[in-house]
Amino acid sequence: MPDTTTRTEPAGLDSLWLTLEDTAADTAVSVILKLRGETCDADCLYCFEKRKEAPGGAVITREQIRKLGTLFPGRRLVVELHGGEPLTVGQDAMAEILDELAAQPAVLRVHLQTNGMQLDDSWLDLFERHYPQLGIGISLDGDEKGNSWRLGYDGQPIYPKIAAALHLLARRGRTCGVVTVVTPRVLDRAAEIIDHIASFTAVTAINLVPAFDSSTITATASASRRTPTSRVLQQQAITERGPAWAITPDQYARFVLQAAAHWITAGHYRRIKLDPVVAVIRQLQGVGGDHCHFSNLKCSHVFTAYPHGRFGSCDELPWPAARLLPLTAVGEQQITAAQHTNTLLTDGRAMMAKCLTCPYRAVCGGGCTATRWRMLKSTGSDDAYCEHRARLVDGVAALLAAPGHPAGALCRTAHWRRHTVNEMADADAFLARWDDPDAPRPPARLVTSEHGNINTVGLPGIHEADDLDPLHPQWSDGIEPRVKPLLAAVTGSWRAVTYDSCEGHRHHGTEEPPSPFRVGLLPRSPAEYGALAARACHTVTRAAPYLPTGLALQLIHTDLASTATGRTHRTIEIRLVPADGDWDAYFAGLDQGARVLIHAARHAPALDRCPCERDTP
């Protein structure tokens, strides 16, 4: 959906989940039309739609679609034709549906999600006659092995028909997106899977979605007297531990990051959009986007219409619990009232309170409410979901900073953090001066506070400080004593540029919070970023076991803004922080902790890949 326009700057829960009445009247809503309910000409073993108490057979009518325009007066509609399989409505019914959507001025765009089995020239001719700008999505789980959960009722693979549909789209000059379900049959084959999908020239977008399905312990019921072969295979794939097609959040994060690294290094990014990677990139760059898992337009702005006039919230929420009201409702006021009495939505929004103190909140956006809700119901915790979201942010931030070092994306030591204020007057000029012995170096203003802070005003806390380099005559005088040996190591054998450092200060008797021991590195290039990140990871992982009680190490990806140029530089920080928020224990052990870190930094070898021992690509 398009970005929202709100009456006020979102704060609190509104920054993560806006209710319908809290967005401007022209903010778009997403409407998923389940044209045949769960009716489908395939019987994919992991299909969640067929588990709903929403039987198919009927068809959403033209009159029901016309009603959508009166439900949301003034709002734009983003419509998805979905199923089951939407093409099972037949061509006459589809023509009427598309004509009705084309006639509604509120409809912003229409997208068709299909398994592609019926797609042929006659269908494409119909689309061109009745809705030429129709977007097309094909469900394709990578290569033939990856698609082995996607079967007909006879138990036979449907992959050949999907591939034929993609080749047809290419011959007709049409493009499409692909939805790829990540199951165990694609894990550790990310490069193969991305290359295979990219070999279909019609594909311009890939959306990797997880099979977080461990709570499924019973097979889908069959309405026929004779159980189809596909359901027998499904029953065989489900054990007490869950279905064989399910993966964990951590497995999904690893696959996405491996896919992202290959997407970059193989150059597929030039033609193909890869989600959720692009969604994370947009959030890291502060430009937002239309992916509801990363925005505050969540389930209150996503609706699903089923045959027989059934109308509810997002289709990923369980039915009938997600039901709101019939399509015969008067309008948006009644929909809003139904939302406020729907337990799934009220509990889902309340669940976002956990995110308010999360350091990843600005990028993650709270994720998928339906998925978190399922995890809470099945395991009692959504921590694994939150951890995988954080890992996605960390990994994509590393790839943005050093795309030529894909191993850095899988590092579990470095984490992304956004500084509230992290600016330098002219970082570009500072980098140029660092390696130029002939550059002018005017005298620096160095004043030391009674707490040991060195800056231009001699006060505790964060204040302006003149930017120094090792060739500046006042370089040594401008470095606080405890951190000086660390800067000697990283500017010496590491040959790194440092833009910030602090020896750690208590600030007793002031309102300033304590400052942790830290050093900030400003890489000259993406290649150097990758090398420095790997060396910093080695340093942190080697030093951490030897720290005194009360201290912990952090390795941080963050950004530095150059106020003169407006350019953003990717930076790395190494921090010694309180292990449990206990500043007394922290400062009692800080001198020893600093010595441990400095020793590790002095002996850290130059590396070309992340050495993080807990996970290697």
PDB file of N, CA and C in Angstrom, residues 98-138:
ATOM      1  N   LEU A  98     -12.934  -7.959 -13.663  1.00  0.00           N
ATOM      2  CA  LEU A  98     -11.961  -6.954 -14.089  1.00  0.00           C
ATOM      3  C   LEU A  98     -12.642  -5.701 -14.613  1.00  0.00           C
ATOM      4  N   ASP A  99     -13.743  -5.865 -15.332  1.00  0.00           N
ATOM      5  CA  ASP A  99     -14.480  -4.696 -15.827  1.00  0.00           C
ATOM      6  C   ASP A  99     -14.984  -3.849 -14.665  1.00  0.00           C
ATOM      7  N   GLU A 100     -15.486  -4.519 -13.635  1.00  0.00           N
ATOM      8  CA  GLU A 100     -15.998  -3.782 -12.484  1.00  0.00           C
ATOM      9  C   GLU A 100     -14.878  -3.038 -11.765  1.00  0.00           C
ATOM     10  N   LEU A 101     -13.743  -3.680 -11.597  1.00  0.00           N
ATOM     11  CA  LEU A 101     -12.613  -3.017 -10.953  1.00  0.00           C
ATOM     12  C   LEU A 101     -12.099  -1.853 -11.791  1.00  0.00           C
ATOM     13  N   ALA A 102     -12.070  -2.021 -13.103  1.00  0.00           N
ATOM     14  CA  ALA A 102     -11.608  -0.944 -13.984  1.00  0.00           C
ATOM     15  C   ALA A 102     -12.541   0.253 -13.935  1.00  0.00           C
ATOM     16  N   ALA A 103     -13.821   0.009 -13.642  1.00  0.00           N
ATOM     17  CA  ALA A 103     -14.812   1.091 -13.623  1.00  0.00           C
ATOM     18  C   ALA A 103     -14.802   1.870 -12.316  1.00  0.00           C
ATOM     19  N   GLN A 104     -14.105   1.369 -11.299  1.00  0.00           N
ATOM     20  CA  GLN A 104     -14.118   2.038 -10.001  1.00  0.00           C
ATOM     21  C   GLN A 104     -12.930   2.995  -9.893  1.00  0.00           C
ATOM     22  N   PRO A 105     -13.175   4.293  -9.814  1.00  0.00           N
ATOM     23  CA  PRO A 105     -12.074   5.254  -9.741  1.00  0.00           C
ATOM     24  C   PRO A 105     -11.223   5.118  -8.487  1.00  0.00           C
ATOM     25  N   ALA A 106     -11.774   4.513  -7.442  1.00  0.00           N
ATOM     26  CA  ALA A 106     -11.013   4.382  -6.203  1.00  0.00           C
ATOM     27  C   ALA A 106      -9.936   3.307  -6.288  1.00  0.00           C
ATOM     28  N   VAL A 107     -10.054   2.407  -7.258  1.00  0.00           N
ATOM     29  CA  VAL A 107      -9.097   1.308  -7.356  1.00  0.00           C
ATOM     30  C   VAL A 107      -7.773   1.828  -7.923  1.00  0.00           C
ATOM     31  N   LEU A 108      -6.741   1.726  -7.113  1.00  0.00           N
ATOM     32  CA  LEU A 108      -5.425   2.247  -7.491  1.00  0.00           C
ATOM     33  C   LEU A 108      -4.682   1.273  -8.395  1.00  0.00           C
ATOM     34  N   ARG A 109      -4.706  -0.004  -8.022  1.00  0.00           N
ATOM     35  CA  ARG A 109      -4.086  -1.030  -8.848  1.00  0.00           C
ATOM     36  C   ARG A 109      -4.666  -2.385  -8.478  1.00  0.00           C
ATOM     37  N   VAL A 110      -4.502  -3.346  -9.402  1.00  0.00           N
ATOM     38  CA  VAL A 110      -5.026  -4.691  -9.205  1.00  0.00           C
ATOM     39  C   VAL A 110      -3.904  -5.687  -9.510  1.00  0.00           C
ATOM     40  N   HIS A 111      -3.789  -6.694  -8.650  1.00  0.00           N
ATOM     41  CA  HIS A 111      -2.751  -7.711  -8.798  1.00  0.00           C
ATOM     42  C   HIS A 111      -3.412  -9.080  -8.732  1.00  0.00           C
ATOM     43  N   LEU A 112      -3.002  -9.975  -9.596  1.00  0.00           N
ATOM     44  CA  LEU A 112      -3.504 -11.342  -9.626  1.00  0.00           C
ATOM     45  C   LEU A 112      -2.420 -12.288  -9.152  1.00  0.00           C
ATOM     46  N   GLN A 113      -2.707 -13.103  -8.113  1.00  0.00           N
ATOM     47  CA  GLN A 113      -1.760 -14.106  -7.633  1.00  0.00           C
ATOM     48  C   GLN A 113      -2.271 -15.480  -8.046  1.00  0.00           C
ATOM     49  N   THR A 114      -1.505 -16.192  -8.893  1.00  0.00           N
ATOM     50  CA  THR A 114      -1.961 -17.447  -9.464  1.00  0.00           C
ATOM     51  C   THR A 114      -0.868 -18.506  -9.389  1.00  0.00           C
ATOM     52  N   ASN A 115      -1.297 -19.779  -9.408  1.00  0.00           N
ATOM     53  CA  ASN A 115      -0.302 -20.844  -9.506  1.00  0.00           C
ATOM     54  C   ASN A 115       0.169 -21.037 -10.945  1.00  0.00           C
ATOM     55  N   GLY A 116      -0.495 -20.403 -11.888  1.00  0.00           N
ATOM     56  CA  GLY A 116      -0.065 -20.422 -13.281  1.00  0.00           C
ATOM     57  C   GLY A 116      -0.487 -21.644 -14.067  1.00  0.00           C
ATOM     58  N   MET A 117      -1.164 -22.606 -13.440  1.00  0.00           N
ATOM     59  CA  MET A 117      -1.467 -23.859 -14.122  1.00  0.00           C
ATOM     60  C   MET A 117      -2.400 -23.673 -15.317  1.00  0.00           C
ATOM     61  N   GLN A 118      -3.331 -22.739 -15.228  1.00  0.00           N
ATOM     62  CA  GLN A 118      -4.286 -22.527 -16.311  1.00  0.00           C
ATOM     63  C   GLN A 118      -3.868 -21.408 -17.268  1.00  0.00           C
ATOM     64  N   LEU A 119      -2.818 -20.708 -16.919  1.00  0.00           N
ATOM     65  CA  LEU A 119      -2.445 -19.525 -17.691  1.00  0.00           C
ATOM     66  C   LEU A 119      -2.070 -19.908 -19.119  1.00  0.00           C
ATOM     67  N   ASP A 120      -2.720 -19.263 -20.083  1.00  0.00           N
ATOM     68  CA  ASP A 120      -2.415 -19.509 -21.497  1.00  0.00           C
ATOM     69  C   ASP A 120      -2.672 -18.235 -22.271  1.00  0.00           C
ATOM     70  N   ASP A 121      -2.550 -18.300 -23.586  1.00  0.00           N
ATOM     71  CA  ASP A 121      -2.708 -17.098 -24.403  1.00  0.00           C
ATOM     72  C   ASP A 121      -4.103 -16.503 -24.270  1.00  0.00           C
ATOM     73  N   SER A 122      -5.116 -17.362 -24.144  1.00  0.00           N
ATOM     74  CA  SER A 122      -6.478 -16.825 -24.057  1.00  0.00           C
ATOM     75  C   SER A 122      -6.674 -16.026 -22.771  1.00  0.00           C
ATOM     76  N   TRP A 123      -6.075 -16.479 -21.683  1.00  0.00           N
ATOM     77  CA  TRP A 123      -6.154 -15.711 -20.450  1.00  0.00           C
ATOM     78  C   TRP A 123      -5.402 -14.380 -20.580  1.00  0.00           C
ATOM     79  N   LEU A 124      -4.235 -14.392 -21.162  1.00  0.00           N
ATOM     80  CA  LEU A 124      -3.484 -13.146 -21.314  1.00  0.00           C
ATOM     81  C   LEU A 124      -4.204 -12.183 -22.251  1.00  0.00           C
ATOM     82  N   ASP A 125      -4.849 -12.723 -23.298  1.00  0.00           N
ATOM     83  CA  ASP A 125      -5.656 -11.878 -24.179  1.00  0.00           C
ATOM     84  C   ASP A 125      -6.783 -11.222 -23.386  1.00  0.00           C
ATOM     85  N   LEU A 126      -7.416 -12.000 -22.516  1.00  0.00           N
ATOM     86  CA  LEU A 126      -8.509 -11.464 -21.699  1.00  0.00           C
ATOM     87  C   LEU A 126      -8.007 -10.341 -20.801  1.00  0.00           C
ATOM     88  N   PHE A 127      -6.872 -10.534 -20.143  1.00  0.00           N
ATOM     89  CA  PHE A 127      -6.321  -9.492 -19.272  1.00  0.00           C
ATOM     90  C   PHE A 127      -6.069  -8.212 -20.063  1.00  0.00           C
ATOM     91  N   GLU A 128      -5.524  -8.359 -21.272  1.00  0.00           N
ATOM     92  CA  GLU A 128      -5.206  -7.177 -22.063  1.00  0.00           C
ATOM     93  C   GLU A 128      -6.464  -6.429 -22.508  1.00  0.00           C
ATOM     94  N   ARG A 129      -7.546  -7.166 -22.728  1.00  0.00           N
ATOM     95  CA  ARG A 129      -8.798  -6.511 -23.124  1.00  0.00           C
ATOM     96  C   ARG A 129      -9.484  -5.811 -21.952  1.00  0.00           C
ATOM     97  N   HIS A 130      -9.460  -6.447 -20.780  1.00  0.00           N
ATOM     98  CA  HIS A 130     -10.298  -5.964 -19.685  1.00  0.00           C
ATOM     99  C   HIS A 130      -9.533  -5.211 -18.594  1.00  0.00           C
ATOM    100  N   TYR A 131      -8.239  -5.456 -18.424  1.00  0.00           N
ATOM    101  CA  TYR A 131      -7.459  -4.710 -17.424  1.00  0.00           C
ATOM    102  C   TYR A 131      -5.985  -4.804 -17.827  1.00  0.00           C
ATOM    103  N   PRO A 132      -5.575  -4.009 -18.818  1.00  0.00           N
ATOM    104  CA  PRO A 132      -4.223  -4.145 -19.389  1.00  0.00           C
ATOM    105  C   PRO A 132      -3.094  -3.983 -18.366  1.00  0.00           C
ATOM    106  N   GLN A 133      -3.336  -3.174 -17.352  1.00  0.00           N
ATOM    107  CA  GLN A 133      -2.277  -2.910 -16.359  1.00  0.00           C
ATOM    108  C   GLN A 133      -2.284  -3.910 -15.211  1.00  0.00           C
ATOM    109  N   LEU A 134      -3.017  -4.993 -15.337  1.00  0.00           N
ATOM    110  CA  LEU A 134      -3.089  -5.999 -14.290  1.00  0.00           C
ATOM    111  C   LEU A 134      -1.697  -6.542 -13.943  1.00  0.00           C
ATOM    112  N   GLY A 135      -1.343  -6.503 -12.663  1.00  0.00           N
ATOM    113  CA  GLY A 135      -0.101  -7.115 -12.218  1.00  0.00           C
ATOM    114  C   GLY A 135      -0.289  -8.611 -12.028  1.00  0.00           C
ATOM    115  N   ILE A 136       0.749  -9.366 -12.296  1.00  0.00           N
ATOM    116  CA  ILE A 136       0.652 -10.827 -12.196  1.00  0.00           C
ATOM    117  C   ILE A 136       1.729 -11.343 -11.258  1.00  0.00           C
ATOM    118  N   GLY A 137       1.298 -12.222 -10.350  1.00  0.00           N
ATOM    119  CA  GLY A 137       2.231 -12.916  -9.463  1.00  0.00           C
ATOM    120  C   GLY A 137       2.089 -14.407  -9.649  1.00  0.00           C
ATOM    121  N   ILE A 138       3.196 -15.118  -9.673  1.00  0.00           N
ATOM    122  CA  ILE A 138       3.211 -16.573  -9.834  1.00  0.00           C
ATOM    123  C   ILE A 138       3.809 -17.187  -8.564  1.00  0.00           C
TER     124      ILE A 138
END
